[in-house]
Amino acid sequence: MRVYIAFTKKEIVEQIRTYKWLIVISVFFLFGMMSPLLAKLMPDIMSGMKVEGIKIEIPEPVVMDAYAQFFKNFTQMGILILLLVFGGTLSNELMKGTLINILAKGLPRPTVILSKFTASVILWTVGLLVAVTTTYGYAFYLFGDASVPNFVFSIFCLWLFGCFLIALILLSSALANGTFGGLILSVITLVVLLLISISPKVAKFNPITLTSKNLDLLKESVNVNDLYLPVAITAVLTIVALYLAILLFRRKKM
Amino acid sequence: MSILELSNVYKRFGETEVIKDLSFSVPEHSVFGFIGKNGAGKTTTMKMILGFLQTDAGDIRVCSEKVAYGLTKTNRNIGYLPDVPEYYSYMTPKEYLHLCGEITGLKKEEIQTKSKELLNLVGLEGINRRIRGFSRGMKQRLGIAQALLNDPKLLICDEPTSALDPVGRKDILDILSLAKDRTTIVFSTHILSDVERICDRIGILDNGKLMVEGTVNEVKDNYRTDTLRIELAFGAVCEKVTEDLKKLPFVRSTSIEENKIDIGLMNAQEQGLSVMAYLVAEKVPVLRYEILEPSLENVFMEVIR
């Protein structure tokens, strides 16, 4: 346990000193600020784009528009940032050879995977919390009331998908060599999940549902119960991805 | 007691067999020089000892415990210095040693004491800047400090001096000489003068096979080829003299450099007289006649020939 804590601590120090914390917190804070602001200003922006002969009628913005903007940002740019920030977490160490000394000291290989997962999830969680609290607070300030149904569960779905993606990046890094080793399998999996989500039958089980039904949850057009299955499947897949990453990393030539 | 034992180890990369039936052992408190030209299989052997590469056959034991591929348990008895050590460049030497100490299970006070002692030993005391700006030599020194941190029973150094300038090389050899009092060292290199300086025992690896193993003196005695150097007054006759000498049955090798001829003999004291007799008979004017001390370089060339 002491070794696990020591290596996780090293991971967090690395994230701080290589500016990952600064990048994630700043960008996520910006997302948090922008979402309610854009929602509020959108009618003014649109009315400024008057085209002769066409009358654009935009309804008065509501708090739900802020959350729509928030989930749109996170399920597109947020996931991209996750891939870019965490894509090299294991691949870079394998490429540079920095793990050689540490493994030669007796650090168990599974600890490398588990520590990297823990540190990445911590940063993802803190970043998401910053974004959520900023959006909530700013939406409250701009719209007077920011409370919506199923808000926590909707954020939890997004968070869980992020954790699944991090586990996938680690599995991909353990499987493929090279700087982009961590991204190959992750991107392929994301594309496959997106493609198969077209079928409503598959959508019920698809982890990608956790990033596509967030707003529907707030609007109560989707039942919380409907998402229990993809939540369970995503949680299981995250554990399986981590387990496979550990197995593959144990067999990896150094 | 042997700290390290390799028995009938084989390793193949694709079609190429890089290690063939490798067996040797390293006794406690010795410095074992693992010699071989580039590509002989030295690094592969070391990585198999560390469990970083899988053996195709054979058995490796560290402190009598079997090494298993992918598992790092036996590495708790090992300190390892790679040929080009890579570090977390955003850390200071002290922070890096602290991380290594925590991983090896040392207590906080122990880490502090040992880090201070080892940074002094390698001459990096008081350097608090990040590793990012370190020279090659400084990285090697830090490598030795991290390798010795947990008082390993076996210190494995993979060509620790090959990329260094003469001053850096001397510094690292001095540090290793000091370290040999506290641990057993396996030291791979192709720089033979380094081996002669600090090693007690040597093994010569060629094309994945261990050709020779023993103490430095044993190997020198068994594979000695004396060199007789004669310097002639006129370089023009060197070719003819060399051709004639090659016909003598006891001449093992010859080489010419300007007006000097080096003649490899089994016993230069006795056979040199026959060479001298030939030179007198042929009236070849000689400026200098010298018997050179056998060196490890001669032995190495002889073994891999």
Coordinates of C-alpha atoms in Angstrom, one line a residue:
Chain A
M1 CA 0.0 0.0 0.0
R2 CA 2.9 2.3 0.8
V3 CA 4.4 1.8 -2.6
Y4 CA 1.1 2.4 -4.2
I5 CA 0.7 5.7 -2.3
A6 CA 4.3 6.7 -3.1
F7 CA 3.9 6.1 -6.9
T8 CA 0.4 7.8 -7.0
K9 CA 2.0 10.8 -5.2
K10 CA 4.7 10.8 -7.9
E11 CA 2.0 10.8 -10.6
I12 CA 0.2 13.8 -9.0
V13 CA 3.5 15.7 -8.7
E14 CA 4.2 14.9 -12.3
Q15 CA 0.8 16.2 -13.4
I16 CA 1.3 19.4 -11.5
R17 CA 4.9 20.0 -12.7
T18 CA 4.1 19.2 -16.3
Y19 CA 1.2 21.7 -16.1
K20 CA -1.6 19.1 -16.6
W21 CA -3.4 20.4 -13.6
L22 CA -3.2 23.9 -14.8
I23 CA -4.4 23.0 -18.3
V24 CA -7.3 20.8 -17.1
I25 CA -8.5 23.1 -14.3
S26 CA -8.2 26.3 -16.5
V27 CA -10.0 24.7 -19.5
F28 CA -12.7 23.1 -17.4
F29 CA -13.2 26.3 -15.5
L30 CA -13.6 28.1 -18.8
F31 CA -16.2 25.5 -19.9
G32 CA -18.0 26.1 -16.6
M33 CA -18.1 29.8 -17.2
M34 CA -18.9 29.8 -20.9
S35 CA -21.9 27.4 -20.7
P36 CA -24.3 29.7 -18.8
L37 CA -22.8 32.8 -20.3
L38 CA -23.3 31.6 -23.9
A39 CA -26.8 30.4 -23.1
K40 CA -27.7 33.8 -21.7
L41 CA -26.1 35.8 -24.5
M42 CA -27.2 33.6 -27.4
P43 CA -30.4 35.6 -28.1
D44 CA -28.4 38.8 -28.3
I45 CA -25.8 37.2 -30.5
M46 CA -28.4 35.8 -32.8
S47 CA -30.4 39.1 -33.0
G48 CA -27.2 40.9 -34.0
M49 CA -27.0 38.6 -37.1
K50 CA -30.2 39.9 -38.7
V51 CA -30.6 39.0 -42.3
E52 CA -32.9 41.2 -44.4
G53 CA -36.3 39.6 -45.0
I54 CA -35.8 36.9 -42.4
K55 CA -37.1 37.2 -38.9
I56 CA -35.4 35.1 -36.3
E57 CA -37.4 34.5 -33.2
I58 CA -35.4 33.2 -30.3
P59 CA -37.1 32.2 -27.1
E60 CA -36.0 33.7 -23.8
P61 CA -33.0 31.7 -22.5
V62 CA -33.6 29.4 -19.5
V63 CA -31.2 27.5 -17.2
M64 CA -31.6 24.3 -19.2
D65 CA -29.9 26.0 -22.1
A66 CA -26.8 26.5 -19.9
Y67 CA -26.7 22.8 -19.1
A68 CA -27.3 21.9 -22.7
Q69 CA -24.2 24.0 -23.5
F70 CA -22.3 22.4 -20.7
F71 CA -22.9 18.8 -21.8
K72 CA -22.2 19.7 -25.4
N73 CA -18.8 21.1 -24.4
F74 CA -17.9 18.2 -22.2
T75 CA -19.0 15.4 -24.5
Q76 CA -17.0 16.8 -27.3
M77 CA -14.1 19.1 -26.2
G78 CA -14.0 17.5 -22.7
I79 CA -13.4 14.0 -24.1
L80 CA -10.8 15.4 -26.5
I81 CA -9.0 17.1 -23.6
L82 CA -9.1 13.8 -21.6
L83 CA -7.5 12.0 -24.5
L84 CA -4.8 14.6 -25.1
V85 CA -3.9 15.1 -21.4
F86 CA -3.9 11.4 -20.3
G87 CA -3.0 9.8 -23.7
G88 CA 0.7 9.7 -22.9
T89 CA 0.5 8.9 -19.2
L90 CA 2.0 5.4 -19.7
S91 CA 3.2 5.5 -23.3
N92 CA 5.6 8.4 -22.6
E93 CA 7.2 6.6 -19.7
L94 CA 7.6 3.5 -21.8
M95 CA 9.1 5.5 -24.7
K96 CA 11.5 7.4 -22.5
G97 CA 12.5 4.4 -20.3
T98 CA 11.9 6.2 -17.0
L99 CA 10.1 3.2 -15.6
I100 CA 13.2 1.0 -15.9
N101 CA 15.0 2.3 -12.8
I102 CA 11.7 2.2 -10.8
L103 CA 10.8 -1.3 -11.8
A104 CA 14.3 -2.5 -11.2
K105 CA 13.8 -1.2 -7.6
G106 CA 11.0 -3.7 -7.2
L107 CA 7.9 -1.6 -7.9
P108 CA 5.2 -4.2 -8.8
R109 CA 4.0 -3.7 -12.3
P110 CA 0.2 -3.7 -11.4
T111 CA 1.0 -0.7 -9.1
V112 CA 2.1 1.3 -12.1
I113 CA -1.3 0.9 -13.8
L114 CA -3.3 1.4 -10.6
S115 CA -1.4 4.5 -9.5
K116 CA -1.7 6.0 -13.0
F117 CA -5.4 5.3 -13.0
T118 CA -5.9 6.8 -9.6
A119 CA -4.0 10.0 -10.3
S120 CA -5.7 10.5 -13.6
V121 CA -9.2 9.9 -12.1
I122 CA -8.4 12.4 -9.3
L123 CA -7.5 15.1 -11.8
W124 CA -10.5 14.2 -14.0
T125 CA -12.8 14.4 -10.9
V126 CA -11.4 17.7 -9.6
G127 CA -11.6 19.2 -13.1
L128 CA -15.2 18.1 -13.5
L129 CA -16.1 19.4 -10.1
V130 CA -14.6 22.8 -10.9
A131 CA -16.6 22.9 -14.1
V132 CA -19.8 21.7 -12.5
T133 CA -19.7 24.1 -9.5
T134 CA -18.7 27.0 -11.8
T135 CA -21.6 26.3 -14.2
Y136 CA -24.0 25.8 -11.3
G137 CA -22.9 28.9 -9.5
Y138 CA -22.8 31.1 -12.6
A139 CA -26.2 29.7 -13.9
F140 CA -27.6 30.5 -10.4
Y141 CA -26.2 34.1 -10.7
L142 CA -27.5 34.6 -14.3
F143 CA -30.8 32.8 -14.1
G144 CA -31.7 33.1 -10.5
D145 CA -32.4 29.3 -10.1
A146 CA -30.0 26.6 -11.2
S147 CA -31.6 23.5 -9.8
V148 CA -32.7 20.9 -12.3
P149 CA -33.8 17.3 -11.8
N150 CA -31.3 14.4 -11.8
F151 CA -28.4 16.8 -12.0
V152 CA -26.0 14.7 -9.8
F153 CA -26.8 11.5 -11.6
S154 CA -26.3 13.1 -14.9
I155 CA -22.9 14.4 -13.9
F156 CA -22.1 11.0 -12.4
C157 CA -22.7 9.4 -15.8
L158 CA -20.3 11.8 -17.5
W159 CA -17.7 11.1 -14.7
L160 CA -18.0 7.4 -15.1
F161 CA -17.5 7.6 -18.8
G162 CA -14.3 9.6 -18.2
C163 CA -13.1 6.9 -15.8
F164 CA -13.8 4.3 -18.5
L165 CA -11.9 6.3 -21.0
I166 CA -8.9 6.6 -18.7
A167 CA -8.9 2.8 -18.2
L168 CA -9.1 2.4 -21.9
I169 CA -6.1 4.7 -22.5
L170 CA -4.0 2.6 -20.0
L171 CA -5.1 -0.6 -21.7
S172 CA -4.2 0.9 -25.1
S173 CA -0.8 2.0 -23.8
A174 CA 0.0 -1.5 -22.4
L175 CA -1.1 -3.0 -25.8
A176 CA 0.4 -0.7 -28.4
N177 CA 3.9 0.7 -28.5
G178 CA 4.9 4.3 -29.4
T179 CA 4.0 7.8 -28.3
F180 CA 0.4 7.4 -29.6
G181 CA 0.1 3.9 -28.1
G182 CA -2.3 5.2 -25.5
L183 CA -4.6 6.8 -28.1
I184 CA -4.9 4.1 -30.7
L185 CA -7.3 1.7 -29.0
S186 CA -9.1 4.4 -27.1
V187 CA -10.0 6.3 -30.3
I188 CA -10.9 3.1 -32.2
T189 CA -13.2 2.1 -29.3
L190 CA -14.8 5.5 -29.1
V191 CA -15.5 5.5 -32.9
V192 CA -17.0 1.9 -32.7
L193 CA -19.2 2.9 -29.7
L194 CA -20.4 6.0 -31.6
L195 CA -21.2 4.0 -34.7
I196 CA -23.1 1.2 -32.9
S197 CA -25.0 3.8 -30.8
I198 CA -27.1 4.4 -34.0
S199 CA -29.0 1.3 -33.2
P200 CA -31.5 1.9 -30.4
K201 CA -31.2 -1.8 -29.3
V202 CA -27.5 -1.4 -28.7
A203 CA -27.8 2.1 -27.1
K204 CA -29.4 0.4 -24.1
F205 CA -26.1 -1.3 -23.3
N206 CA -23.7 1.2 -24.8
P207 CA -21.3 3.2 -22.5
I208 CA -21.6 6.1 -24.9
T209 CA -25.2 6.6 -23.7
L210 CA -23.7 8.0 -20.6
T211 CA -22.6 11.0 -22.6
S212 CA -25.6 11.3 -24.9
K213 CA -28.6 11.2 -22.5
N214 CA -27.4 13.7 -19.9
L215 CA -29.7 16.5 -20.9
D216 CA -32.6 14.1 -21.4
L217 CA -32.1 13.1 -17.8
L218 CA -32.3 16.8 -16.7
K219 CA -35.4 17.3 -18.8
E220 CA -36.8 14.0 -17.4
S221 CA -37.4 12.7 -20.9
V222 CA -35.3 9.7 -20.0
N223 CA -35.8 7.8 -16.7
V224 CA -32.9 7.3 -14.4
N225 CA -33.7 3.6 -14.4
D226 CA -33.0 3.4 -18.1
L227 CA -29.4 4.3 -17.5
Y228 CA -28.7 1.8 -14.7
L229 CA -27.7 -0.9 -17.3
P230 CA -25.2 1.2 -19.2
V231 CA -23.8 2.5 -15.9
A232 CA -23.3 -1.1 -14.7
I233 CA -21.8 -2.1 -18.0
T234 CA -19.4 0.9 -18.1
A235 CA -18.3 0.2 -14.6
V236 CA -17.6 -3.5 -15.4
L237 CA -15.8 -2.6 -18.6
T238 CA -13.7 -0.1 -16.7
I239 CA -12.6 -2.8 -14.3
V240 CA -12.1 -5.3 -17.2
A241 CA -10.0 -2.7 -19.1
L242 CA -7.8 -2.1 -16.0
Y243 CA -7.4 -5.9 -15.4
L244 CA -6.4 -6.5 -19.0
A245 CA -4.0 -3.5 -18.8
I246 CA -2.3 -5.0 -15.8
L247 CA -2.1 -8.4 -17.4
L248 CA -0.6 -7.0 -20.6
F249 CA 1.8 -4.7 -18.8
R250 CA 3.1 -7.6 -16.8
R251 CA 4.1 -9.3 -20.0
K252 CA 5.5 -6.2 -21.6
K253 CA 9.1 -6.3 -22.7
M254 CA 11.1 -3.4 -21.1
Chain B
M1 CA 27.9 -18.4 -1.8
S2 CA 26.8 -17.2 -5.3
I3 CA 24.7 -14.1 -5.5
L4 CA 23.8 -14.6 -9.1
E5 CA 23.5 -17.9 -11.0
L6 CA 22.6 -18.4 -14.6
S7 CA 22.1 -22.0 -15.8
N8 CA 21.8 -23.0 -19.5
V9 CA 20.0 -19.8 -20.5
Y10 CA 18.8 -19.3 -24.0
K11 CA 17.2 -16.3 -25.7
R12 CA 16.1 -15.8 -29.2
F13 CA 14.8 -12.7 -31.0
G14 CA 12.9 -14.0 -34.0
E15 CA 15.3 -16.1 -36.0
T16 CA 18.4 -14.9 -34.2
E17 CA 19.6 -16.8 -31.2
V18 CA 21.2 -14.0 -29.1
I19 CA 22.1 -16.0 -26.0
K20 CA 23.2 -19.7 -26.3
D21 CA 23.5 -22.0 -23.3
L22 CA 24.7 -19.2 -21.0
S23 CA 25.8 -20.4 -17.6
F24 CA 27.9 -18.6 -15.0
S25 CA 27.8 -17.6 -11.3
V26 CA 29.0 -14.6 -9.4
P27 CA 30.3 -15.1 -5.9
E28 CA 29.4 -12.8 -3.1
H29 CA 31.6 -9.6 -2.7
S30 CA 33.3 -9.9 -6.1
V31 CA 33.3 -7.6 -9.1
F32 CA 32.4 -9.5 -12.2
G33 CA 33.3 -7.9 -15.5
F34 CA 30.9 -9.0 -18.3
I35 CA 32.9 -8.3 -21.4
G36 CA 31.8 -8.5 -25.0
K37 CA 31.7 -6.4 -28.1
N38 CA 28.6 -4.4 -29.0
G39 CA 25.7 -6.8 -29.8
A40 CA 27.3 -9.7 -27.9
G41 CA 24.2 -10.1 -25.7
K42 CA 25.3 -8.3 -22.5
T43 CA 22.3 -6.0 -22.2
T44 CA 19.9 -8.8 -23.1
T45 CA 21.4 -11.0 -20.3
M46 CA 21.1 -8.1 -17.8
K47 CA 17.5 -7.5 -18.7
M48 CA 16.7 -11.2 -18.2
I49 CA 18.4 -11.1 -14.8
L50 CA 16.0 -8.2 -14.0
G51 CA 13.0 -10.0 -15.3
F52 CA 12.5 -7.4 -18.0
L53 CA 12.9 -10.0 -20.8
Q54 CA 11.7 -13.6 -20.8
T55 CA 14.2 -16.4 -21.2
D56 CA 13.4 -19.1 -23.8
A57 CA 15.1 -21.7 -21.6
G58 CA 17.2 -22.0 -18.5
D59 CA 17.2 -20.7 -15.0
I60 CA 18.3 -17.4 -13.4
R61 CA 18.6 -17.1 -9.6
V62 CA 19.3 -14.0 -7.6
C63 CA 20.2 -14.7 -3.9
S64 CA 19.0 -18.3 -4.6
E65 CA 15.5 -17.0 -5.6
K66 CA 14.3 -17.7 -9.1
V67 CA 13.8 -14.7 -11.4
A68 CA 10.3 -14.7 -13.0
Y69 CA 9.6 -12.6 -16.1
G70 CA 7.4 -9.6 -15.4
L71 CA 7.6 -10.0 -11.7
T72 CA 9.9 -7.7 -9.7
K73 CA 10.3 -9.5 -6.4
T74 CA 13.9 -10.5 -6.9
N75 CA 14.8 -7.0 -7.9
R76 CA 14.5 -6.0 -4.3
N77 CA 18.0 -7.5 -3.9
I78 CA 19.3 -5.7 -7.0
G79 CA 20.5 -2.2 -7.7
Y80 CA 20.5 -1.5 -11.5
L81 CA 22.3 1.2 -13.4
P82 CA 21.3 1.2 -17.1
D83 CA 23.7 2.4 -19.8
V84 CA 21.7 5.6 -20.3
P85 CA 19.6 6.1 -17.2
E86 CA 16.4 8.0 -17.6
Y87 CA 14.8 10.0 -14.8
Y88 CA 11.8 12.1 -14.0
S89 CA 13.3 15.3 -15.2
Y90 CA 11.0 17.5 -13.1
M91 CA 12.4 16.1 -9.9
T92 CA 15.5 17.1 -8.0
P93 CA 18.1 14.3 -7.2
K94 CA 16.9 14.3 -3.6
E95 CA 13.2 13.9 -4.6
Y96 CA 14.1 11.1 -7.0
L97 CA 16.1 9.2 -4.3
H98 CA 13.1 9.8 -1.9
L99 CA 10.8 8.1 -4.5
C100 CA 13.2 5.2 -5.0
G101 CA 13.5 4.8 -1.2
E102 CA 9.8 4.7 -0.7
I103 CA 9.4 2.1 -3.4
T104 CA 12.1 -0.1 -1.9
G105 CA 10.3 0.2 1.5
L106 CA 12.9 2.2 3.4
K107 CA 11.8 4.3 6.4
K108 CA 11.6 8.1 6.0
E109 CA 14.6 8.7 8.3
E110 CA 16.6 6.0 6.5
I111 CA 15.8 7.6 3.1
Q112 CA 17.1 10.9 4.4
T113 CA 20.3 9.5 5.8
K114 CA 21.1 7.3 2.9
S115 CA 20.3 9.9 0.3
K116 CA 22.6 12.4 2.0
E117 CA 25.4 9.7 2.3
L118 CA 25.0 8.6 -1.3
L119 CA 24.8 12.0 -2.9
N120 CA 28.0 12.8 -1.0
L121 CA 29.6 9.5 -2.4
V122 CA 28.7 10.4 -6.0
G123 CA 29.5 14.1 -5.6
L124 CA 26.0 15.5 -6.1
E125 CA 25.6 16.8 -2.6
G126 CA 24.0 20.3 -2.4
I127 CA 22.7 20.1 -6.0
N128 CA 19.0 21.1 -5.6
R129 CA 18.2 21.9 -9.2
R130 CA 16.0 19.6 -11.3
I131 CA 17.5 16.7 -13.2
R132 CA 16.3 18.2 -16.5
G133 CA 19.7 20.1 -16.9
F134 CA 22.0 17.3 -15.8
S135 CA 25.0 16.2 -17.9
R136 CA 25.5 12.6 -18.9
G137 CA 28.1 12.2 -16.2
M138 CA 25.8 13.7 -13.5
K139 CA 23.0 11.3 -14.6
Q140 CA 25.4 8.3 -14.3
R141 CA 26.4 9.4 -10.8
L142 CA 22.8 9.8 -9.8
G143 CA 22.2 6.4 -11.3
I144 CA 24.8 4.9 -9.0
A145 CA 23.3 6.6 -6.0
Q146 CA 19.8 5.3 -6.8
A147 CA 21.2 1.9 -7.5
L148 CA 22.9 1.7 -4.1
L149 CA 20.0 3.3 -2.1
N150 CA 18.5 0.1 -0.8
D151 CA 21.9 -1.6 0.0
P152 CA 21.5 -4.1 -2.8
K153 CA 23.2 -7.4 -2.5
L154 CA 23.9 -7.2 -6.3
L155 CA 24.7 -4.1 -8.2
I156 CA 24.3 -4.5 -12.0
C157 CA 25.9 -1.8 -14.2
D158 CA 25.3 -1.9 -17.9
E159 CA 28.2 -0.2 -19.7
P160 CA 28.3 2.6 -17.1
T161 CA 31.3 4.3 -18.6
S162 CA 30.8 3.8 -22.4
A163 CA 29.2 7.2 -23.1
L164 CA 31.4 9.3 -20.8
D165 CA 34.5 11.4 -21.4
P166 CA 37.8 10.3 -19.7
V167 CA 37.2 12.4 -16.6
G168 CA 33.6 11.2 -16.2
R169 CA 34.8 7.6 -16.7
K170 CA 37.5 7.9 -14.0
D171 CA 34.9 9.4 -11.6
I172 CA 32.5 6.5 -12.2
L173 CA 35.2 3.9 -11.8
D174 CA 36.4 5.5 -8.6
I175 CA 32.8 5.4 -7.2
L176 CA 32.4 1.8 -8.2
S177 CA 35.7 0.9 -6.6
L178 CA 34.3 2.4 -3.3
A179 CA 31.0 0.6 -3.8
K180 CA 32.7 -2.8 -4.1
D181 CA 33.2 -2.9 -0.4
R182 CA 29.5 -2.9 0.3
T183 CA 28.0 -5.1 -2.5
T184 CA 28.6 -7.6 -5.3
I185 CA 29.0 -5.9 -8.7
V186 CA 28.3 -7.2 -12.2
F187 CA 29.7 -4.7 -14.7
S188 CA 29.2 -5.0 -18.4
T189 CA 31.5 -3.2 -20.8
H190 CA 33.6 -3.3 -23.9
I191 CA 36.2 -1.0 -22.4
L192 CA 38.8 -3.5 -21.2
S193 CA 41.0 -1.1 -19.3
D194 CA 38.0 -0.4 -17.0
V195 CA 37.6 -4.1 -16.3
E196 CA 41.3 -4.5 -15.5
R197 CA 41.0 -1.6 -13.1
I198 CA 38.2 -2.8 -10.9
C199 CA 37.1 -6.4 -11.7
D200 CA 38.1 -9.6 -9.8
R201 CA 36.5 -12.0 -12.2
I202 CA 35.5 -11.8 -15.8
G203 CA 33.4 -13.5 -18.4
I204 CA 33.8 -13.0 -22.1
L205 CA 30.6 -13.2 -24.1
D206 CA 30.8 -13.6 -27.9
N207 CA 27.8 -14.1 -30.1
G208 CA 25.7 -15.1 -27.1
K209 CA 28.1 -17.7 -25.8
L210 CA 30.3 -17.4 -22.7
M211 CA 33.7 -18.2 -24.1
V212 CA 35.8 -17.7 -21.0
E213 CA 35.1 -17.3 -17.2
G214 CA 37.5 -16.9 -14.3
T215 CA 39.6 -14.5 -12.3
V216 CA 41.4 -11.9 -14.3
N217 CA 44.8 -13.6 -13.7
E218 CA 43.4 -17.0 -14.5
V219 CA 42.0 -15.9 -17.8
K220 CA 45.2 -14.0 -18.7
D221 CA 47.3 -17.0 -17.9
N222 CA 45.1 -19.4 -19.8
Y223 CA 44.8 -17.3 -22.9
R224 CA 48.0 -15.3 -22.7
T225 CA 49.7 -14.5 -26.0
D226 CA 53.0 -12.8 -25.4
T227 CA 53.8 -10.0 -27.8
L228 CA 57.3 -9.5 -29.0
R229 CA 57.8 -6.1 -30.6
I230 CA 60.8 -5.5 -32.8
E231 CA 61.6 -2.1 -34.3
L232 CA 63.6 -2.2 -37.4
A233 CA 66.1 0.4 -38.7
F234 CA 64.4 0.3 -42.2
G235 CA 60.7 0.1 -42.7
A236 CA 61.2 -1.2 -46.2
V237 CA 62.1 -4.7 -45.0
C238 CA 59.2 -5.1 -42.7
E239 CA 57.0 -6.9 -45.2
K240 CA 59.7 -9.5 -46.1
V241 CA 60.7 -10.1 -42.4
T242 CA 57.0 -10.5 -41.5
E243 CA 56.4 -13.0 -44.3
D244 CA 59.5 -15.0 -43.2
L245 CA 58.5 -15.0 -39.5
K246 CA 55.0 -16.2 -40.3
K247 CA 56.7 -19.4 -41.6
L248 CA 58.0 -20.2 -38.1
P249 CA 55.7 -22.7 -36.5
F250 CA 55.4 -21.0 -33.1
V251 CA 54.3 -17.5 -34.4
R252 CA 50.6 -17.1 -33.7
S253 CA 50.1 -13.6 -35.2
T254 CA 51.9 -10.7 -36.8
S255 CA 51.1 -7.0 -37.3
I256 CA 53.1 -4.2 -38.8
E257 CA 52.9 -0.5 -37.9
E258 CA 55.5 1.7 -39.6
N259 CA 58.8 0.0 -38.9
K260 CA 57.5 -2.0 -35.9
I261 CA 56.5 -5.6 -36.1
D262 CA 54.4 -7.1 -33.3
I263 CA 54.7 -10.9 -33.1
G264 CA 52.3 -13.0 -31.1
L265 CA 54.1 -15.9 -29.4
M266 CA 53.2 -18.5 -26.8
N267 CA 56.4 -17.8 -24.8
A268 CA 58.3 -14.8 -25.8
Q269 CA 61.3 -15.5 -23.5
E270 CA 62.2 -18.7 -25.3
Q271 CA 60.7 -18.3 -28.8
G272 CA 62.1 -14.7 -29.0
L273 CA 65.6 -16.2 -29.2
S274 CA 64.6 -18.0 -32.4
V275 CA 63.3 -14.8 -33.8
M276 CA 66.5 -13.0 -32.8
A277 CA 68.5 -15.8 -34.5
Y278 CA 66.6 -15.3 -37.7
L279 CA 67.2 -11.5 -37.6
V280 CA 70.9 -12.0 -37.0
A281 CA 71.2 -14.7 -39.8
E282 CA 69.4 -12.4 -42.2
K283 CA 71.5 -9.4 -41.0
V284 CA 68.4 -7.3 -40.4
P285 CA 69.3 -4.1 -38.4
V286 CA 67.2 -3.9 -35.2
L287 CA 66.7 -0.7 -33.2
R288 CA 64.6 -2.1 -30.4
Y289 CA 63.6 -5.6 -29.1
E290 CA 60.8 -5.6 -26.5
I291 CA 58.5 -8.1 -24.8
L292 CA 55.1 -6.5 -24.1
E293 CA 53.1 -7.5 -21.0
P294 CA 50.1 -9.6 -21.8
S295 CA 46.9 -7.4 -21.6
L296 CA 43.3 -8.3 -21.3
E297 CA 42.9 -6.8 -24.8
N298 CA 45.2 -9.5 -26.2
V299 CA 43.1 -12.1 -24.3
F300 CA 39.9 -10.7 -25.6
M301 CA 41.1 -10.6 -29.2
E302 CA 42.4 -14.2 -28.8
V303 CA 39.1 -15.4 -27.4
I304 CA 36.8 -13.8 -30.0
R305 CA 39.1 -14.6 -32.9

